[in-house]
Amino acid sequence: MRTVEKIHTQSIKLVESYEDVQNLCFLSITHSMTWPTVVITGANSGVGFGICQRLLCQLSEKTPPDTLIKPQELPGSQQKDDIEGDRFVLPCEGITLIMACRSVQRAEVARQKLLQILDKHVENLTSSPNYDGHAELFRKNVRIVIHPVDLSSLETIPKFVQELEKNYPYVSHLICNAGIAPFTAIDWPSCIHQLLTNPLAALTTPRYYRQSWGEVSQDGYGYVWQCNVFGHYTLYKGLYSLLSSSKYGHHSRVIWTSSLESKKSYDAKDWQLKETRDPYGSSKYQTELISLELDRRALHDIDASKRVRHFTAHPGVTHTNIDLNLISPLLHYLKHFVFYLARWIGSPNHPIALEKGAVSVVWLSIISLSTLTVFCASNQGFKSNSSSNGHGSVRPALKFAAQTDWRGNSCVGVTEIEGGEAHSEEAKELVDHCESLYQSIETART
Ligand SMILES: NC(=O)c1ccc[n+]([C@@H]2O[C@H](COP(=O)([O-])OP(=O)(O)OC[C@H]3O[C@@H](n4cnc5c(N)ncnc54)[C@H](OP(=O)(O)O)[C@@H]3O)[C@@H](O)[C@H]2O)c1
């Protein structure tokens, strides 16, 4: 088990090796106040790595192709004028990408790989006939830095927050991506049954994974709940002053990662998910409600010129190591192939590749938020799960999905957050539970 001391030592070594102390201080002074500062948890592998890769490559283009994606339900003709706070400034001339990871070594390997991918992408852009010079300008102003944090150990979070407060004037985006799935085994009879009765569902929302349950973190809370839900809540609260800083002149965005497998499977009193047999699906269900409720609270103040907005996205089915415990390496390859089969027979929910699984988060990170308002207002296809604060701001009870067509062209799907408004009381209670626990931990700490 990693100790806090070890993490801190690694952090110091890391900073020395990058000669980044001076660099970071310099950065906080020269950083353009329109460039995003993006914090992403679990950035070193899987979907988190894909998000970093896609974000960097998109922003190296003057008009990132992802900003042209319109979910099918959004008629382009209804586009309204941007509101200043909703904007993401494009072309984007620089970025600070903060990899919030529990292993500095793994993050450093990923960081080097990201820079290589970006350099290759920039090289390709510069050799295209219509090259406009933007990619090289952007590349010059790209900073990718690593700050350690372990969501399963709450005492690492204040240190992480302090480091950021010392070195950056604001945070524009917090991407809550890290997550664990405590899958332990496949229940083969259920697997075969689901494969025979509904093969596509078996490959999209499997109901045959056994999970370990009852595990408690070193802080004494439900382990999965802490890693997937409360750790991110604590991070969001700690970073609130950076997220709400007026130095970044647009609304900041917190993007919560859910899953197609989100499902309520716990009693109200088990909100730390210690007793449920499905802590993973339940943690994702809570994530969606918490994101909705926090956004409702953010929109509540109608006069606020600066808001911290909250959105929910998921990567569909992406081929990562999240279920590596379950199957042998050989079956892992077979699973990869079967995912392609699912896509070829028409499933939109199998992006498979990391950077394709990243499209929903990246899209939400760089579109103008006015697009979402128009979308929700014009959305006839859903039940009335959107509510307004009475002043034109619409809170979407929606989650955004990474999808592709059968050829693998990325798009963004939209689905309702199950129970959205119907469960708004439950959402309030969940946020209240998190908030009072957070406050009691803070009081004990200070
Ligand atoms: N893959 C899918 O098809 C899929 C589908 C739906 C939703 N999701 C969601 O997407 C997110 C990313 O999953 P993934 O598939 O990319 O999984 P993954 O490949 O296992 O990556 C998970 C990432 O989270 C980090 N992490 C785990 N526990 C952490 C902790 N206590 N503190 C800090 N970081 C921690 C891991 O760091 P280490 O490298 O140090 O372990 C890793 O970087 C998760 O929230 C997952 O629920 C994935």
XYZ file of C-alpha atoms and ligand atoms in Angstrom:
494
model
C 0.000 0.000 0.000
C 1.325 3.429 -0.923
C 1.996 5.787 1.979
C 1.447 9.500 1.923
C 5.127 10.111 2.684
C 6.091 8.066 -0.341
C 3.774 10.070 -2.559
C 5.205 13.354 -1.270
C 8.769 12.208 -1.848
C 7.900 11.173 -5.360
C 6.310 14.534 -5.966
C 9.465 16.378 -4.930
C 11.656 14.174 -7.089
C 9.334 14.623 -10.013
C 9.341 18.374 -9.750
C 13.137 18.480 -9.506
C 13.572 16.229 -12.489
C 11.378 18.415 -14.680
C 12.987 21.613 -13.424
C 9.407 22.562 -13.020
C 9.510 24.596 -9.834
C 10.645 27.684 -11.719
C 8.601 26.707 -14.701
C 5.410 26.519 -12.671
C 6.010 29.831 -10.893
C 6.755 31.421 -14.243
C 3.675 29.820 -15.675
C 1.382 31.215 -13.016
C 2.508 34.718 -13.984
C 2.598 34.432 -17.771
C -0.326 32.049 -18.247
C -2.931 33.657 -20.501
C -6.150 34.012 -18.539
C -8.159 32.418 -21.319
C -6.154 29.199 -21.539
C -7.730 26.242 -19.839
C -6.181 24.636 -16.773
C -7.575 21.132 -16.787
C -7.291 18.721 -13.865
C -7.967 15.105 -14.738
C -7.931 12.180 -12.337
C -6.730 8.772 -13.489
C -5.018 10.387 -16.476
C -2.239 7.815 -16.757
C -4.210 5.013 -18.380
C -7.462 3.886 -19.941
C -10.139 6.455 -20.711
C -8.277 9.166 -18.762
C -5.284 8.823 -21.047
C -7.635 8.882 -24.051
C -9.205 12.126 -22.791
C -5.787 13.806 -22.481
C -4.789 12.601 -25.942
C -8.016 13.700 -27.609
C -8.114 17.066 -25.831
C -4.548 17.948 -26.833
C -5.004 16.889 -30.456
C -8.342 18.699 -30.771
C -7.023 21.962 -29.353
C -4.051 21.928 -31.692
C -6.530 22.744 -34.445
C -7.982 26.253 -34.766
C -11.488 24.813 -34.988
C -11.412 21.499 -33.139
C -13.438 18.977 -35.162
C -15.239 17.854 -31.996
C -16.848 21.285 -31.633
C -18.688 20.545 -34.890
C -20.286 17.389 -33.464
C -23.994 17.855 -32.951
C -25.862 15.130 -31.138
C -28.539 13.820 -33.454
C -31.295 15.411 -31.412
C -29.754 18.882 -31.693
C -30.947 20.666 -34.825
C -28.127 22.956 -35.976
C -30.671 25.547 -37.146
C -31.682 26.300 -33.559
C -28.217 27.426 -32.536
C -28.480 30.607 -30.454
C -25.957 33.301 -29.656
C -23.227 32.421 -27.227
C -23.368 33.838 -23.752
C -19.922 35.095 -22.733
C -19.586 32.909 -19.623
C -20.595 29.795 -21.583
C -17.775 30.149 -24.072
C -14.657 28.115 -24.416
C -12.153 30.408 -26.076
C -11.139 29.182 -29.523
C -8.682 29.015 -31.121
C -7.072 27.835 -27.909
C -3.463 29.020 -27.744
C -2.243 26.997 -24.781
C -3.224 24.641 -22.003
C -2.057 23.420 -18.627
C -3.006 19.786 -18.241
C -2.703 18.511 -14.686
C -2.506 14.744 -14.400
C -3.894 13.849 -10.969
C -2.648 10.313 -10.499
C -1.753 8.022 -7.618
C 1.447 6.742 -9.240
C 3.906 9.393 -10.348
C 5.957 6.800 -12.239
C 3.009 5.554 -14.280
C 1.904 9.147 -14.880
C 5.368 10.129 -16.122
C 5.373 7.285 -18.663
C 1.937 8.449 -19.843
C 3.067 12.070 -19.968
C 5.972 11.226 -22.277
C 3.656 9.201 -24.487
C 1.146 12.058 -24.679
C 3.856 14.497 -25.753
C 5.015 12.077 -28.451
C 1.464 11.658 -29.759
C 0.910 15.420 -29.741
C 4.199 16.108 -31.528
C 3.323 13.578 -34.229
C -0.135 15.141 -34.596
C 1.321 18.649 -34.863
C 3.829 17.408 -37.446
C 0.982 15.986 -39.530
C -0.952 19.244 -39.290
C 2.039 21.359 -40.307
C 2.537 19.283 -43.437
C -1.059 19.691 -44.596
C -1.550 22.110 -47.528
C -3.939 24.443 -45.667
C -1.855 24.687 -42.503
C -2.610 27.923 -40.621
C 0.265 28.041 -38.090
C -1.939 27.397 -35.047
C -0.656 23.935 -34.089
C 2.916 25.099 -33.425
C 1.737 28.088 -31.378
C -0.474 25.801 -29.293
C 2.286 23.204 -28.858
C 4.651 25.882 -27.541
C 2.208 26.679 -24.756
C 1.327 23.131 -23.725
C 2.283 22.234 -20.151
C 1.577 18.741 -18.899
C 2.307 18.381 -15.200
C 1.808 15.642 -12.660
C 0.515 16.079 -9.133
C -0.060 12.981 -7.036
C -3.351 12.214 -5.369
C -4.900 8.978 -4.183
C -8.679 9.098 -3.929
C -8.687 6.122 -1.568
C -6.611 8.126 0.941
C -8.362 11.402 1.765
C -5.303 12.920 3.452
C -3.567 13.169 0.051
C -6.249 15.566 -1.233
C -5.485 18.719 0.833
C -1.791 18.427 -0.118
C -2.802 18.136 -3.783
C -5.073 21.184 -3.467
C -2.355 23.238 -1.746
C 0.120 22.464 -4.525
C -2.363 23.640 -7.115
C -3.269 26.780 -5.165
C 0.410 27.627 -4.945
C 1.120 27.164 -8.622
C -1.948 28.005 -10.703
C -4.201 31.046 -10.789
C -7.355 29.034 -11.541
C -8.744 25.689 -12.619
C -11.123 25.798 -15.576
C -12.013 22.088 -15.764
C -12.066 19.228 -13.280
C -12.529 15.886 -15.001
C -13.495 13.245 -12.441
C -12.444 10.211 -14.430
C -10.549 7.858 -12.086
C -12.560 4.906 -10.957
C -12.396 1.355 -9.788
C -14.653 -1.576 -10.524
C -14.326 -4.309 -7.891
C -15.109 -7.114 -10.331
C -13.873 -10.456 -9.021
C -15.309 -13.157 -11.269
C -17.665 -13.927 -14.095
C -20.830 -15.752 -13.174
C -20.668 -18.056 -16.226
C -24.243 -19.431 -16.114
C -25.636 -15.840 -16.057
C -23.154 -14.835 -18.735
C -24.239 -17.631 -21.066
C -27.897 -16.892 -20.331
C -27.497 -13.185 -21.169
C -25.425 -14.016 -24.266
C -28.154 -16.360 -25.530
C -31.137 -14.175 -24.662
C -29.730 -10.710 -25.405
C -26.229 -10.889 -26.890
C -25.848 -7.162 -27.506
C -26.835 -6.307 -23.932
C -24.396 -8.966 -22.707
C -21.614 -7.039 -24.468
C -22.857 -3.605 -23.457
C -24.353 -3.789 -19.962
C -23.157 -7.130 -18.591
C -25.140 -8.354 -15.608
C -22.857 -11.311 -14.891
C -19.877 -9.740 -13.109
C -19.482 -10.702 -9.472
C -18.147 -7.882 -7.340
C -16.386 -7.819 -4.020
C -18.433 -5.868 -1.517
C -18.116 -4.638 2.046
C -14.552 -3.402 1.519
C -13.692 -0.374 3.652
C -11.078 2.281 2.833
C -8.245 3.201 5.168
C -10.364 6.240 6.078
C -13.210 3.964 7.156
C -15.655 4.577 4.302
C -16.993 2.250 1.618
C -13.926 1.660 -0.600
C -15.628 1.855 -3.993
C -17.790 4.748 -2.803
C -14.732 6.685 -1.659
C -12.721 6.078 -4.870
C -15.585 6.708 -7.286
C -17.789 9.232 -5.484
C -16.592 10.856 -2.260
C -12.921 11.225 -3.251
C -14.054 13.278 -6.238
C -16.542 15.238 -4.124
C -13.713 16.103 -1.718
C -11.474 17.073 -4.625
C -14.179 19.301 -6.098
C -14.755 20.993 -2.739
C -11.022 21.486 -2.183
C -10.579 22.995 -5.637
C -13.701 25.162 -5.405
C -11.852 28.434 -4.877
C -9.650 27.762 -7.949
C -12.659 26.614 -9.987
C -14.646 29.712 -9.066
C -11.748 32.145 -9.435
C -12.707 35.195 -11.460
C -9.268 35.047 -13.118
C -10.775 32.584 -15.596
C -13.518 34.639 -17.172
C -15.838 31.777 -18.123
C -17.875 29.248 -16.237
C -15.693 26.385 -15.137
C -16.775 22.815 -15.747
C -16.731 19.716 -13.581
C -17.313 16.563 -15.598
C -18.318 13.438 -13.714
C -17.783 10.007 -15.247
C -20.655 7.598 -15.203
C -21.318 4.353 -17.015
C -23.931 2.481 -19.011
C -23.964 0.196 -15.968
C -25.182 2.851 -13.522
C -27.976 1.351 -11.491
C -29.388 1.820 -8.029
C -28.876 -1.349 -5.986
C -28.677 -0.202 -2.366
C -30.859 0.845 0.555
C -30.978 4.527 1.450
C -29.160 3.903 4.738
C -26.290 2.203 2.852
C -25.314 5.394 1.018
C -21.608 4.607 1.482
C -22.278 1.407 -0.473
C -20.729 -0.942 2.065
C -23.465 -3.562 1.907
C -24.700 -3.584 -1.665
C -23.593 -6.423 -3.933
C -23.264 -3.881 -6.790
C -21.112 -1.074 -5.410
C -19.865 -0.177 -8.915
C -23.242 0.396 -10.627
C -24.541 2.090 -7.481
C -21.539 4.433 -7.310
C -22.221 5.492 -10.894
C -25.919 6.026 -10.125
C -24.917 8.306 -7.242
C -22.391 10.106 -9.439
C -25.163 11.070 -11.866
C -27.509 12.349 -9.161
C -24.749 14.284 -7.397
C -23.663 15.923 -10.645
C -27.266 16.933 -11.384
C -27.846 18.331 -7.916
C -24.573 20.285 -7.863
C -25.435 21.825 -11.211
C -28.909 22.708 -9.958
C -27.275 24.478 -7.002
C -24.809 26.221 -9.340
C -27.683 27.595 -11.435
C -29.664 28.647 -8.395
C -27.902 31.979 -8.029
C -29.389 33.792 -11.003
C -27.086 36.788 -10.699
C -23.820 34.877 -10.571
C -21.437 35.977 -13.301
C -19.184 33.007 -12.639
C -20.469 29.485 -12.137
C -18.989 26.069 -11.538
C -21.134 23.888 -13.805
C -21.467 20.096 -13.498
C -22.046 17.567 -16.272
C -22.150 13.796 -16.597
C -20.525 11.824 -19.388
C -19.559 8.211 -19.972
C -17.192 6.426 -22.374
C -19.584 3.718 -23.568
C -17.709 0.433 -23.821
C -14.007 1.175 -24.081
C -11.278 -1.427 -24.058
C -9.260 -0.692 -20.903
C -7.783 -2.609 -17.996
C -10.739 -1.950 -15.715
C -11.849 -5.595 -15.809
C -8.394 -7.140 -16.197
C -8.834 -9.170 -12.984
C -11.705 -11.043 -14.526
C -10.261 -12.791 -17.512
C -7.015 -14.214 -18.838
C -4.935 -12.158 -21.310
C -6.164 -14.462 -24.085
C -9.814 -13.807 -23.260
C -8.939 -10.110 -23.059
C -7.985 -10.209 -26.784
C -11.097 -12.206 -27.583
C -13.214 -9.641 -25.759
C -11.600 -6.889 -27.836
C -12.586 -8.691 -31.045
C -16.136 -9.336 -29.833
C -16.525 -5.612 -29.055
C -15.752 -4.900 -32.730
C -18.364 -7.463 -33.747
C -20.891 -5.628 -31.582
C -20.030 -2.359 -33.313
C -20.228 -3.874 -36.794
C -23.683 -5.257 -36.135
C -24.865 -1.797 -35.223
C -24.106 -1.018 -31.576
C -23.343 2.711 -31.172
C -22.080 2.035 -27.657
C -18.745 0.412 -28.527
C -16.142 3.147 -29.143
C -13.500 0.597 -27.975
C -10.423 2.787 -28.612
C -9.376 5.057 -25.754
C -9.501 8.329 -27.689
C -12.938 7.433 -29.075
C -14.230 6.636 -25.575
C -13.034 10.141 -24.671
C -15.260 12.026 -27.108
C -18.143 12.774 -24.721
C -15.872 14.308 -22.073
C -13.788 16.251 -24.591
C -16.922 17.525 -26.353
C -18.374 18.721 -23.036
C -15.039 20.360 -22.224
C -14.729 22.486 -25.365
C -18.200 23.254 -26.729
C -19.936 26.473 -25.817
C -22.331 25.637 -22.996
C -24.990 27.639 -24.839
C -25.160 24.605 -27.123
C -26.438 22.537 -24.208
C -29.056 25.096 -23.288
C -30.378 25.069 -26.839
C -30.267 21.308 -26.870
C -32.289 20.913 -23.725
C -34.759 23.585 -24.694
C -35.326 22.026 -28.102
C -35.355 18.470 -26.932
C -38.747 16.982 -27.634
C -37.699 13.377 -27.460
C -37.307 13.158 -23.712
C -39.693 13.363 -20.827
C -39.624 16.692 -19.015
C -36.463 15.961 -17.100
C -35.009 19.394 -17.596
C -35.787 22.179 -15.241
C -35.267 25.874 -15.515
C -34.391 28.316 -12.773
C -36.936 30.638 -14.309
C -34.331 32.832 -15.987
C -33.584 30.865 -19.085
C -30.821 28.637 -17.754
C -31.722 25.041 -18.291
C -30.344 22.248 -16.192
C -30.086 19.123 -18.290
C -31.143 15.850 -16.644
C -29.042 14.225 -19.295
C -25.830 12.318 -19.627
C -23.592 12.385 -22.642
C -22.279 9.198 -24.159
C -19.253 8.386 -26.286
C -20.605 6.633 -29.363
C -19.535 5.716 -32.884
C -21.130 4.575 -36.104
C -20.232 1.106 -37.363
C -17.116 2.467 -39.096
C -15.871 3.967 -35.835
C -16.656 7.635 -36.577
C -17.138 9.337 -33.229
C -20.346 11.001 -32.153
C -21.968 12.038 -28.897
C -25.119 10.326 -27.689
C -27.555 11.720 -25.198
C -29.579 9.760 -22.684
C -31.674 10.647 -19.723
C -30.305 10.335 -16.249
C -32.610 7.690 -14.920
C -34.999 9.191 -12.439
C -33.404 12.646 -12.956
C -36.037 14.982 -11.555
C -38.088 12.202 -9.988
C -35.177 11.518 -7.671
C -34.242 15.106 -6.973
C -34.973 14.694 -3.246
C -32.639 11.712 -3.177
C -30.002 13.739 -5.040
C -30.278 16.525 -2.451
C -29.897 14.009 0.363
C -26.821 12.469 -1.265
C -25.139 15.842 -1.659
C -26.102 16.735 1.929
C -24.538 13.477 3.176
C -21.335 14.192 1.255
C -21.275 17.802 2.386
C -21.729 17.088 6.076
C -19.109 14.338 5.977
C -16.747 16.671 4.112
C -17.334 19.446 6.678
C -16.744 17.119 9.627
C -13.480 15.863 8.080
C -12.364 19.443 7.411
C -13.192 20.521 10.950
C -11.214 17.601 12.374
C -8.290 18.365 10.069
C -7.959 22.094 10.801
N -13.747 1.152 -19.774
C -15.037 1.252 -19.906
O -15.659 0.627 -20.790
C -15.829 2.134 -18.994
C -17.216 2.141 -19.146
C -17.956 2.991 -18.351
C -17.342 3.814 -17.431
N -15.995 3.771 -17.277
C -15.418 4.679 -16.297
O -14.319 5.363 -16.883
C -13.383 5.715 -15.865
C -12.007 5.244 -16.283
O -12.039 3.827 -16.360
P -11.043 2.988 -17.254
O -11.845 1.994 -17.991
O -10.146 3.890 -17.999
O -10.256 2.188 -16.116
P -8.693 1.917 -15.919
O -8.043 1.645 -17.220
O -8.635 0.904 -14.827
O -8.157 3.328 -15.383
C -8.582 3.808 -14.131
C -7.736 5.004 -13.756
O -8.163 5.453 -12.453
C -7.016 5.502 -11.617
N -7.365 5.232 -10.219
C -7.917 4.120 -9.718
N -8.039 4.225 -8.384
C -7.522 5.442 -8.042
C -7.332 6.118 -6.820
N -7.678 5.566 -5.650
N -6.788 7.348 -6.831
C -6.411 7.919 -7.993
N -6.543 7.318 -9.188
C -7.094 6.090 -9.217
C -6.086 4.427 -12.149
O -4.778 4.664 -11.692
P -3.693 3.460 -11.618
O -3.107 3.337 -12.985
O -2.735 3.965 -10.598
O -4.442 2.231 -11.194
C -6.254 4.638 -13.648
O -5.480 5.730 -14.076
C -13.883 5.056 -14.574
O -14.581 6.013 -13.814
C -14.835 3.982 -15.075
O -15.822 3.671 -14.139
C -15.214 2.949 -18.053
